[in-house]
Short mmCIF file of C-alpha atoms in Angstrom, two decimals:
data_model
loop_
_atom_site.label_atom_id
_atom_site.label_comp_id
_atom_site.label_asym_id
_atom_site.label_seq_id
_atom_site.Cartn_x
_atom_site.Cartn_y
_atom_site.Cartn_z
CA UNK A 1 30.61 -4.85 -16.38
CA UNK A 2 27.27 -3.44 -17.45
CA UNK A 3 24.58 -6.02 -18.21
CA UNK A 4 22.79 -5.53 -21.52
CA UNK A 5 19.03 -5.36 -21.88
CA UNK A 6 17.36 -8.78 -22.29
CA UNK A 7 15.18 -7.28 -25.05
CA UNK A 8 18.40 -6.99 -27.15
CA UNK A 9 17.81 -3.31 -27.85
CA UNK A 10 21.51 -2.59 -27.34
CA UNK A 11 21.10 -0.49 -24.20
CA UNK A 12 22.42 -1.29 -20.76
CA UNK A 13 19.95 -2.81 -18.32
CA UNK A 14 18.94 -0.81 -15.28
CA UNK A 15 16.91 -3.35 -13.37
CA UNK A 16 16.23 -7.00 -12.86
CA UNK A 17 12.52 -7.78 -13.04
CA UNK A 18 11.42 -9.81 -10.02
CA UNK A 19 8.62 -11.54 -11.90
CA UNK A 20 10.65 -12.82 -14.85
CA UNK A 21 14.31 -12.35 -13.92
CA UNK A 22 14.82 -10.31 -17.13
CA UNK A 23 17.34 -7.49 -17.10
CA UNK A 24 15.82 -4.48 -18.85
CA UNK A 25 16.89 -0.97 -19.83
CA UNK A 26 14.78 1.98 -18.79
CA UNK A 27 12.78 2.27 -22.02
CA UNK A 28 12.11 -1.47 -22.35
CA UNK A 29 11.09 -1.57 -18.68
CA UNK A 30 8.59 1.27 -19.15
CA UNK A 31 7.17 -0.49 -22.16
CA UNK A 32 6.89 -3.87 -20.40
CA UNK A 33 5.36 -2.33 -17.29
CA UNK A 34 2.74 -0.32 -19.19
CA UNK A 35 1.91 -3.13 -21.61
CA UNK A 36 1.35 -5.56 -18.75
CA UNK A 37 -1.04 -3.17 -17.01
CA UNK A 38 -2.82 -2.68 -20.34
CA UNK A 39 -3.19 -6.41 -20.84
CA UNK A 40 -4.46 -6.81 -17.26
CA UNK A 41 -7.09 -4.14 -18.01
CA UNK A 42 -8.03 -5.75 -21.33
CA UNK A 43 -8.00 -9.31 -20.01
CA UNK A 44 -10.18 -8.44 -17.03
CA UNK A 45 -12.43 -6.14 -19.11
CA UNK A 46 -12.07 -3.57 -16.38
CA UNK A 47 -13.38 -0.56 -18.30
CA UNK A 48 -15.90 0.34 -20.98
CA UNK A 49 -15.78 3.27 -23.42
CA UNK A 50 -17.14 6.35 -21.71
CA UNK A 51 -16.66 5.08 -18.13
CA UNK A 52 -16.08 7.69 -15.45
CA UNK A 53 -13.36 6.20 -13.26
CA UNK A 54 -12.41 7.45 -9.80
CA UNK A 55 -8.82 6.66 -8.88
CA UNK A 56 -8.66 6.13 -5.12
CA UNK A 57 -5.70 8.41 -4.43
CA UNK A 58 -3.69 8.48 -1.22
CA UNK A 59 -0.64 10.33 -2.46
CA UNK A 60 1.42 7.15 -2.02
CA UNK A 61 3.42 5.30 -4.64
CA UNK A 62 0.71 2.90 -5.80
CA UNK A 63 -2.07 5.38 -6.41
CA UNK A 64 0.31 7.92 -7.91
CA UNK A 65 1.63 5.36 -10.39
CA UNK A 66 -1.93 4.14 -11.04
CA UNK A 67 -3.21 7.64 -11.88
CA UNK A 68 -0.19 8.28 -14.11
CA UNK A 69 -0.34 4.99 -15.97
CA UNK A 70 -4.14 5.06 -16.44
CA UNK A 71 -3.90 8.50 -17.99
CA UNK A 72 -1.08 7.33 -20.25
CA UNK A 73 -2.84 4.11 -21.32
CA UNK A 74 -6.17 5.90 -21.83
CA UNK A 75 -4.41 8.19 -24.29
CA UNK A 76 -2.32 5.46 -25.91
CA UNK A 77 -5.12 2.94 -26.41
CA UNK A 78 -8.18 5.22 -26.55
CA UNK A 79 -10.05 3.67 -23.63
CA UNK A 80 -12.33 6.72 -23.69
CA UNK A 81 -12.28 7.16 -19.91
CA UNK A 82 -12.95 10.19 -17.78
CA UNK A 83 -10.51 9.95 -14.88
CA UNK A 84 -11.04 11.68 -11.54
CA UNK A 85 -9.23 11.47 -8.20
CA UNK A 86 -10.98 10.54 -4.96
CA UNK A 87 -9.18 10.87 -1.64
CA UNK A 88 -10.22 10.00 1.85
CA UNK A 89 -8.96 12.10 4.74
CA UNK A 90 -9.02 9.87 7.81
CA UNK A 91 -7.98 12.72 10.06
CA UNK A 92 -4.59 11.39 11.14
CA UNK A 93 -2.36 14.31 12.08
CA UNK A 94 1.15 14.05 10.68
CA UNK A 95 0.17 11.40 8.15
CA UNK A 96 -2.78 12.13 5.93
CA UNK A 97 -2.55 15.91 6.09
CA UNK A 98 0.89 15.72 4.46
CA UNK A 99 0.02 13.09 1.89
CA UNK A 100 -3.04 15.04 0.73
CA UNK A 101 -0.67 17.76 -0.42
CA UNK A 102 0.84 15.19 -2.75
CA UNK A 103 -2.61 14.28 -4.06
CA UNK A 104 -3.17 17.95 -4.87
CA UNK A 105 0.10 17.83 -6.79
CA UNK A 106 -1.22 14.79 -8.73
CA UNK A 107 -4.40 16.74 -9.48
CA UNK A 108 -2.35 19.55 -11.06
CA UNK A 109 0.21 17.30 -12.78
CA UNK A 110 -2.31 14.91 -14.33
CA UNK A 111 -5.10 17.45 -14.79
CA UNK A 112 -7.72 15.36 -13.02
CA UNK A 113 -10.44 16.82 -10.79
CA UNK A 114 -9.99 15.90 -7.11
CA UNK A 115 -12.56 15.30 -4.37
CA UNK A 116 -11.48 14.88 -0.75
CA UNK A 117 -13.93 13.35 1.72
CA UNK A 118 -13.14 13.23 5.41
CA UNK A 119 -14.11 10.76 8.12
CA UNK A 120 -15.18 13.78 10.12
CA UNK A 121 -17.71 14.77 7.44
CA UNK A 122 -18.86 11.21 6.84
CA UNK A 123 -18.90 9.79 10.36
CA UNK A 124 -18.46 12.72 12.73
CA UNK A 125 -15.12 11.34 14.02
CA UNK A 126 -11.52 11.75 12.94
CA UNK A 127 -9.12 8.80 13.36
CA UNK A 128 -7.23 10.84 15.96
CA UNK A 129 -10.46 11.08 17.99
CA UNK A 130 -11.22 7.39 17.48
CA UNK A 131 -7.77 6.37 18.71
CA UNK A 132 -8.37 8.45 21.82
CA UNK A 133 -11.44 6.28 22.50
CA UNK A 134 -10.24 2.82 21.46
CA UNK A 135 -6.47 2.98 21.96
CA UNK A 136 -3.92 1.64 19.52
CA UNK A 137 -4.90 -2.00 19.40
CA UNK A 138 -8.07 -2.13 17.29
CA UNK A 139 -7.88 1.25 15.61
CA UNK A 140 -6.96 -0.25 12.21
CA UNK A 141 -10.31 -2.08 12.22
CA UNK A 142 -12.12 1.24 12.36
CA UNK A 143 -9.93 2.82 9.76
CA UNK A 144 -10.21 -0.06 7.29
CA UNK A 145 -13.98 -0.50 7.66
CA UNK A 146 -14.61 3.23 7.39
CA UNK A 147 -12.31 3.68 4.42
CA UNK A 148 -13.94 0.95 2.40
CA UNK A 149 -17.34 2.51 2.93
CA UNK A 150 -16.06 6.05 2.47
CA UNK A 151 -14.85 5.12 -1.02
CA UNK A 152 -18.30 3.69 -1.84
CA UNK A 153 -19.97 6.82 -0.58
CA UNK A 154 -17.57 9.10 -2.42
CA UNK A 155 -17.99 7.11 -5.62
CA UNK A 156 -21.79 7.38 -5.34
CA UNK A 157 -21.49 11.10 -4.66
CA UNK A 158 -19.40 11.60 -7.79
CA UNK A 159 -21.67 9.20 -9.76
CA UNK A 160 -18.69 7.35 -11.22
CA UNK A 161 -18.93 3.99 -12.99
CA UNK A 162 -15.85 2.37 -11.42
CA UNK A 163 -13.41 2.91 -8.60
CA UNK A 164 -9.81 1.95 -9.40
CA UNK A 165 -7.56 1.17 -6.46
CA UNK A 166 -3.76 0.89 -6.40
CA UNK A 167 -3.58 -2.59 -4.84
CA UNK A 168 -0.45 -4.23 -6.20
CA UNK A 169 0.59 -7.88 -6.42
CA UNK A 170 2.39 -7.74 -3.07
CA UNK A 171 -0.73 -6.31 -1.38
CA UNK A 172 -2.93 -9.06 -2.80
CA UNK A 173 -0.52 -11.83 -1.82
CA UNK A 174 -0.36 -10.33 1.66
CA UNK A 175 -4.16 -10.28 1.89
CA UNK A 176 -4.37 -13.92 0.79
CA UNK A 177 -1.92 -14.82 3.56
CA UNK A 178 -3.81 -12.80 6.14
CA UNK A 179 -7.12 -14.39 5.23
CA UNK A 180 -5.52 -17.84 5.54
CA UNK A 181 -4.11 -16.89 8.93
CA UNK A 182 -7.50 -15.64 10.09
CA UNK A 183 -9.49 -18.50 8.54
CA UNK A 184 -11.66 -15.95 6.76
CA UNK A 185 -12.96 -18.13 3.93
CA UNK A 186 -15.39 -15.58 2.51
CA UNK A 187 -12.68 -12.93 2.13
CA UNK A 188 -10.13 -15.50 0.99
CA UNK A 189 -12.43 -16.42 -1.86
CA UNK A 190 -13.01 -12.89 -3.06
CA UNK A 191 -9.74 -11.11 -2.24
CA UNK A 192 -8.00 -12.15 -5.46
CA UNK A 193 -10.84 -10.96 -7.71
CA UNK A 194 -9.63 -8.27 -10.11
CA UNK A 195 -13.05 -6.62 -10.09
CA UNK A 196 -15.53 -6.76 -7.27
CA UNK A 197 -19.11 -6.01 -7.96
CA UNK A 198 -21.99 -6.43 -5.60
CA UNK A 199 -25.60 -5.42 -5.49
CA UNK A 200 -25.99 -1.69 -4.98
CA UNK A 201 -22.29 -0.80 -4.86
CA UNK A 202 -19.99 0.63 -7.47
CA UNK A 203 -17.51 -1.87 -8.96
CA UNK A 204 -13.92 -1.77 -7.70
CA UNK A 205 -11.10 -2.64 -10.06
CA UNK A 206 -7.41 -3.34 -9.44
CA UNK A 207 -5.38 -2.66 -12.59
CA UNK A 208 -2.07 -3.16 -10.72
CA UNK A 209 -3.11 -6.56 -9.38
CA UNK A 210 -0.20 -8.36 -11.10
CA UNK A 211 2.34 -5.56 -10.73
CA UNK A 212 5.14 -6.10 -8.22
CA UNK A 213 5.77 -3.43 -5.65
CA UNK A 214 9.43 -3.29 -6.63
CA UNK A 215 8.47 -2.40 -10.19
CA UNK A 216 6.00 0.25 -9.06
CA UNK A 217 8.70 1.92 -7.00
CA UNK A 218 11.27 1.61 -9.81
CA UNK A 219 8.75 2.98 -12.32
CA UNK A 220 7.97 5.96 -10.09
CA UNK A 221 11.70 6.54 -9.53
CA UNK A 222 12.73 6.42 -13.18
CA UNK A 223 9.68 8.49 -14.25
CA UNK A 224 10.44 10.96 -11.42
CA UNK A 225 6.85 10.80 -10.17
CA UNK A 226 6.27 12.66 -6.93
CA UNK A 227 4.76 10.54 -4.18
CA UNK A 228 4.51 10.68 -0.44
CA UNK A 229 5.85 7.89 1.70
CA UNK A 230 5.43 7.52 5.38
CA UNK A 231 4.38 4.99 7.92
CA UNK A 232 0.92 5.58 9.33
CA UNK A 233 1.57 6.94 12.82
CA UNK A 234 -0.73 4.22 14.19
CA UNK A 235 0.32 1.33 11.94
CA UNK A 236 3.13 -0.39 13.92
CA UNK A 237 0.58 -2.60 15.70
CA UNK A 238 -1.18 -3.80 12.58
CA UNK A 239 -1.30 -7.53 11.92
CA UNK A 240 -0.67 -6.82 8.25
CA UNK A 241 2.85 -5.70 9.07
CA UNK A 242 3.80 -9.21 10.17
CA UNK A 243 2.33 -10.78 7.04
CA UNK A 244 4.27 -8.24 4.98
CA UNK A 245 7.60 -8.98 6.64
CA UNK A 246 7.04 -12.70 6.19
CA UNK A 247 6.23 -12.21 2.49
CA UNK A 248 9.28 -9.98 1.91
CA UNK A 249 11.53 -12.59 3.54
CA UNK A 250 10.08 -15.26 1.26
CA UNK A 251 10.42 -13.04 -1.80
CA UNK A 252 14.12 -12.66 -1.15
CA UNK A 253 14.59 -16.43 -1.47
CA UNK A 254 12.09 -16.92 -4.27
CA UNK A 255 10.80 -13.83 -6.12
CA UNK A 256 7.96 -15.72 -7.81
CA UNK A 257 6.35 -16.33 -4.41
CA UNK A 258 4.11 -13.29 -4.83
CA UNK A 259 2.58 -14.51 -8.09
CA UNK A 260 2.44 -18.03 -6.66
CA UNK A 261 0.40 -16.95 -3.64
CA UNK A 262 -1.99 -14.95 -5.84
CA UNK A 263 -2.32 -18.01 -8.07
CA UNK A 264 -3.11 -20.19 -5.04
CA UNK A 265 -5.81 -17.72 -4.00
CA UNK A 266 -7.29 -17.59 -7.48
CA UNK A 267 -7.39 -21.36 -7.88
CA UNK A 268 -8.83 -22.05 -4.49
CA UNK A 269 -12.33 -23.43 -4.58
CA UNK A 270 -14.59 -23.65 -1.60
CA UNK A 271 -16.77 -26.74 -1.02
CA UNK A 272 -20.47 -26.18 -1.64
CA UNK A 273 -21.42 -27.14 1.90
CA UNK A 274 -19.25 -24.44 3.51
CA UNK A 275 -21.55 -21.85 4.96
CA UNK A 276 -20.85 -18.35 3.59
CA UNK A 277 -22.19 -15.08 4.89
CA UNK A 278 -24.78 -13.75 2.45
CA UNK A 279 -24.34 -10.18 1.29
CA UNK A 280 -27.30 -7.97 2.08
CA UNK A 281 -27.83 -4.26 2.54
CA UNK A 282 -27.50 -2.54 5.89
CA UNK A 283 -30.85 -1.65 7.48
CA UNK A 284 -29.35 1.63 8.69
CA UNK A 285 -27.27 3.06 5.87
CA UNK A 286 -28.38 0.95 2.89
CA UNK A 287 -24.82 0.08 1.83
CA UNK A 288 -23.59 -3.48 1.27
CA UNK A 289 -23.30 -5.58 4.43
CA UNK A 290 -23.04 -9.15 5.63
CA UNK A 291 -25.22 -8.53 8.68
CA UNK A 292 -28.47 -6.60 9.25
CA UNK A 293 -26.44 -3.69 10.58
CA UNK A 294 -23.16 -3.20 8.73
CA UNK A 295 -19.79 -3.12 10.45
CA UNK A 296 -19.35 0.62 9.88
CA UNK A 297 -22.73 1.44 11.45
CA UNK A 298 -21.99 -0.87 14.39
CA UNK A 299 -18.56 0.67 15.00
CA UNK A 300 -20.09 4.12 14.74
CA UNK A 301 -22.88 3.24 17.15
CA UNK A 302 -20.27 2.05 19.64
CA UNK A 303 -18.34 5.32 19.35
CA UNK A 304 -21.45 7.47 19.69
CA UNK A 305 -22.69 5.54 22.72
CA UNK A 306 -19.36 5.58 24.47
CA UNK A 307 -18.86 1.82 23.93
CA UNK A 308 -16.07 1.85 21.35
CA UNK A 309 -15.54 -1.93 21.61
CA UNK A 310 -19.08 -2.69 20.39
CA UNK A 311 -18.08 -3.75 16.88
CA UNK A 312 -14.77 -5.40 17.80
CA UNK A 313 -14.65 -9.18 17.80
CA UNK A 314 -17.29 -11.73 16.91
CA UNK A 315 -20.78 -10.88 15.69
CA UNK A 316 -22.33 -12.87 18.55
CA UNK A 317 -20.48 -10.69 21.07
CA UNK A 318 -21.72 -7.52 19.37
CA UNK A 319 -25.30 -8.83 19.43
CA UNK A 320 -25.01 -9.69 23.12
CA UNK A 321 -23.66 -6.22 23.94
CA UNK A 322 -26.38 -4.58 21.87
CA UNK A 323 -29.12 -6.62 23.60
CA UNK A 324 -27.77 -5.66 27.03
CA UNK A 325 -27.68 -2.04 25.95
CA UNK A 326 -31.26 -2.15 24.74
CA UNK A 327 -32.62 -3.79 27.89
CA UNK A 328 -30.73 -1.28 30.04
CA UNK A 329 -32.21 1.55 27.99
CA UNK A 330 -35.70 0.09 28.18
CA UNK A 331 -35.35 -0.17 31.96
CA UNK A 332 -34.18 3.43 32.29
CA UNK A 333 -36.96 4.60 29.93
CA UNK A 334 -39.64 2.90 31.98
CA UNK A 335 -38.07 4.24 35.19
CA UNK A 336 -38.25 7.74 33.69
CA UNK A 337 -41.86 7.17 32.62
CA UNK A 338 -42.93 5.93 36.01
CA UNK A 339 -41.02 8.81 37.65
CA UNK A 340 -42.90 11.18 35.33
CA UNK A 341 -46.23 9.61 36.32
CA UNK A 342 -45.70 10.58 39.94
CA UNK A 343 -45.52 14.26 39.13
CA UNK B 1 41.30 7.54 -6.41
CA UNK B 2 40.75 3.88 -5.62
CA UNK B 3 39.29 2.08 -2.63
CA UNK B 4 42.73 2.04 -1.04
CA UNK B 5 42.81 5.85 -0.85
CA UNK B 6 39.29 6.33 0.44
CA UNK B 7 36.17 7.21 -1.53
CA UNK B 8 33.72 10.06 -1.96
CA UNK B 9 30.13 8.92 -2.34
CA UNK B 10 26.67 10.38 -2.59
CA UNK B 11 24.34 8.26 -0.49
CA UNK B 12 20.58 8.84 -0.81
CA UNK B 13 17.57 7.54 1.09
CA UNK B 14 13.99 7.78 -0.11
CA UNK B 15 10.59 6.11 -0.19
CA UNK B 16 10.46 6.46 3.59
CA UNK B 17 13.97 5.07 4.30
CA UNK B 18 15.06 8.65 5.08
CA UNK B 19 12.90 8.51 8.21
CA UNK B 20 15.63 6.36 9.77
CA UNK B 21 18.26 8.99 8.92
CA UNK B 22 16.80 12.08 10.59
CA UNK B 23 14.72 12.65 7.45
CA UNK B 24 17.86 13.66 5.56
CA UNK B 25 17.70 12.31 2.03
CA UNK B 26 21.15 13.19 0.65
CA UNK B 27 24.45 12.51 2.35
CA UNK B 28 27.81 13.38 0.81
CA UNK B 29 30.29 11.14 2.54
CA UNK B 30 33.99 10.38 2.46
CA UNK B 31 34.95 6.84 3.29
CA UNK B 32 38.34 6.37 4.90
CA UNK B 33 41.27 4.55 3.31
CA UNK B 34 41.00 0.81 3.50
CA UNK B 35 43.19 -2.20 2.72
CA UNK B 36 40.14 -4.23 1.78
CA UNK B 37 38.12 -2.71 -1.08
CA UNK B 38 34.88 -0.92 -0.18
CA UNK B 39 31.94 -3.13 -1.10
CA UNK B 40 28.26 -2.47 -0.44
CA UNK B 41 28.47 -5.04 2.34
CA UNK B 42 31.17 -3.00 4.02
CA UNK B 43 29.34 0.23 3.28
CA UNK B 44 26.24 -1.05 5.12
CA UNK B 45 28.28 -1.53 8.28
CA UNK B 46 29.70 1.97 7.85
CA UNK B 47 26.21 3.44 7.35
CA UNK B 48 24.95 1.64 10.43
CA UNK B 49 27.81 3.07 12.51
CA UNK B 50 27.90 6.56 11.03
CA UNK B 51 24.56 7.61 9.52
CA UNK B 52 21.74 5.52 10.93
CA UNK B 53 19.81 7.50 13.53
CA UNK B 54 17.35 4.90 14.82
CA UNK B 55 15.98 1.37 14.61
CA UNK B 56 18.87 -0.38 12.80
CA UNK B 57 16.73 -3.54 12.34
CA UNK B 58 14.45 -1.51 10.04
CA UNK B 59 17.39 -0.99 7.68
CA UNK B 60 19.82 -3.86 8.11
CA UNK B 61 18.99 -7.53 8.59
CA UNK B 62 21.43 -10.44 8.44
CA UNK B 63 24.26 -8.19 7.19
CA UNK B 64 22.23 -7.03 4.19
CA UNK B 65 19.50 -4.45 3.64
CA UNK B 66 16.12 -5.39 5.05
CA UNK B 67 14.04 -7.17 2.40
CA UNK B 68 11.83 -4.59 0.68
CA UNK B 69 14.50 -1.88 0.50
CA UNK B 70 15.74 -1.39 -3.07
CA UNK B 71 19.33 -0.46 -3.78
CA UNK B 72 20.50 1.39 -6.88
CA UNK B 73 24.08 2.27 -7.77
CA UNK B 74 24.30 5.10 -10.31
CA UNK B 75 20.65 4.47 -11.16
CA UNK B 76 21.12 0.73 -11.76
CA UNK B 77 19.51 -2.04 -9.72
CA UNK B 78 22.15 -3.60 -7.47
CA UNK B 79 20.76 -7.02 -8.41
CA UNK B 80 22.57 -6.53 -11.73
CA UNK B 81 25.82 -5.54 -10.05
CA UNK B 82 26.52 -8.36 -7.63
CA UNK B 83 24.59 -6.90 -4.70
CA UNK B 84 26.68 -6.98 -1.50
CA UNK B 85 29.87 -7.80 -3.41
CA UNK B 86 29.75 -4.75 -5.68
CA UNK B 87 33.00 -2.79 -5.36
CA UNK B 88 32.30 0.88 -4.91
CA UNK B 89 34.01 3.43 -7.16
CA UNK B 90 34.85 7.02 -6.36
CA UNK B 91 31.86 9.36 -6.87
CA UNK B 92 29.34 6.52 -6.99
CA UNK B 93 25.77 7.43 -6.16
CA UNK B 94 24.18 4.80 -3.90
CA UNK B 95 20.43 5.07 -3.46
CA UNK B 96 18.27 3.19 -0.95
CA UNK B 97 14.53 3.25 -1.64
CA UNK B 98 12.07 1.71 0.77
CA UNK B 99 9.05 -0.04 -0.72
CA UNK B 100 7.72 -0.81 2.74
CA UNK B 101 6.03 2.50 3.42
CA UNK B 102 2.46 3.14 2.53
CA UNK B 103 0.64 6.11 1.14
#
């Protein structure tokens, strides 16, 4: 027996919405999905008339749906945006090279200019080369730190006003969980923010913050949007995977859990006497940092000096390693100088 | 043709789920005759025994699909159709879409 659409439009429903439990037909689902993203954008005042917005595009479902729906809403509600695509090529053979083809398809389908920036251009290393140095245990640290900064650099290069990322409700809930598990209070406090703005960096916005992954996939399916899906060839060891499985198991029992976790994150307040890292700018690259030398520069220094573990672990450990390195260098410099004096 | 005579189905995998099925997205299959009607629950066992190429735990968990894999029958969410208990009809199109793969 077909179920009829909860909106009483007379059509048969095609899906059950996880967030509300409503059964909707295709057209009513599209409308609900798009209207919710619109109200998220309006409620969070994510854009201004005339903004140039870079959509961080990976070729995956989230960024493909984001690019599509932003274009549609911009036309429907006259946001007055100029939308461009920005992709980061981490240099992962068999993963990113294929998905970038999908981004090129997005560029043609949605008529948006595309810029691709590679880790190789930005940092001198591909992820494949980094994995060769560090192995498969901490490689996601490099990739995540570099990607965040690569988007900032790309956004500055394109002189855009905002960067829109495809983070969905499931991603945010997962991040809340991970920050709880790691005891990372600073990130826990800011990870649910719909827009992040800090001194000297271009604001990031998350228009799909309240959109369930299931609905993104259903939307892409019913709209026949082309996206690329694969597992990162290095990802199986990532901590995030465990948080994700846990969340999906919970969601099966109680679909509202995703919104509930986001809500918990949003409502959380941190006592005044909890010490927070202050955000400063990196003395090397000038981008936002929580230490004198930012994580990306530290990781890069480690790679370039043949000490890939330099930026892994606690800050105090990094400082100790760096101090040892400097005293060893000073010793070898003075040895060279005194050797030079003899001749 | 009813469940008792066997069924022809189109089974599809996408969103990354096809990676567990030798990257083949579309499978035209004929299910054998059965005294008990073919439900999705029974189909999952059949898929595990006949189509699944690797890592069964990435597709099936606790006799159902792994949480995060969406199921559509003739383009309708299986959550509207009784999920595991849905009785398959001849020429049904059953689609499995993974949401667990990134971009």
